[in-house]
Amino acid sequence: MYGYDLSADEIMCKNMELAIVPLASIEQHGTHLPVATDWYIAMALGKKVAELSGGFLVPALPISTCREHMGKKGSVWMDHDIYYNMLKSILLSLKEQGFGKALLLQCHGGIFMAGPLVRQMNATCNPDFMVAFIDICNVFSLLYEKGIAETSTELHAGEIETSLMLHIAPETVNMAVAEDFVPEVPRAYLNYGSIFRASPTGVWGEPTKAAAEKGKAMLEFAARYAIEESERIFDYISRKEKIGYSDF
Ligand SMILES: [Zn+2]
């Protein structure tokens, strides 16, 4: 049973302190993965983190900002300012109900305003309410360093996301049409044109190296990392002393 399966009275009784908010996107993921890939991953990661931490799991928010994936049908986005204000409002609703901590699990690399929002929330709400932020793109490089992923080229629909999907929702993956593609331009070039200008298939990485077993290990590692890192972040925030007028 996850937090969202409980009644409001049960949630009151458990007096949960931590709210887990996974963030996803509905966007093209090459020819071999569904547009809901990030949402599947966000739900699975959120559930694992909730199992290990006992926190209140909010269902993963499916839609965010992914304008860089425009060019084919099926990607759904909103403007950055609308998303910023929506997420801020959601976090404040958790604070108002007495949650002391929120953990954002960002499972789509393109939510660039999450960082500024986390700063704003902590600057205005500490110490009563603390927000920790885990970006799955940082986990990608750790998976490579630890040898759990074979490739260091993952940005989108490559070895890591495809392995995760082979573990979480194999019926949605079509490996017969998976093709590797590593663009020649750096990631920042997504500011200057759609991903399809950098990669004709919309893949950025090496999905042919994917395997379900790897996906299982990746999910386990990502969940444990999210919990350990968020504990370090909450501990860091808790130990701060007031500087002048500021708790930030
Ligand atoms: Zn993705």
Coordinates of C-alpha atoms and ligand atoms in Angstrom, one line a residue, residues 27 29 37-38 107 156-157 161, ligand 1:
E27 CA 7.3 12.8 -24.8
H29 CA 11.3 8.2 -26.7
T37 CA 8.4 6.2 -20.5
D38 CA 9.3 8.9 -18.0
C107 CA 12.6 11.6 -14.0
H156 CA 17.3 9.9 -23.7
A157 CA 15.9 6.4 -24.6
E161 CA 15.9 4.2 -19.9
Ligands
ZN1 ZN 12.9 9.7 -20.7

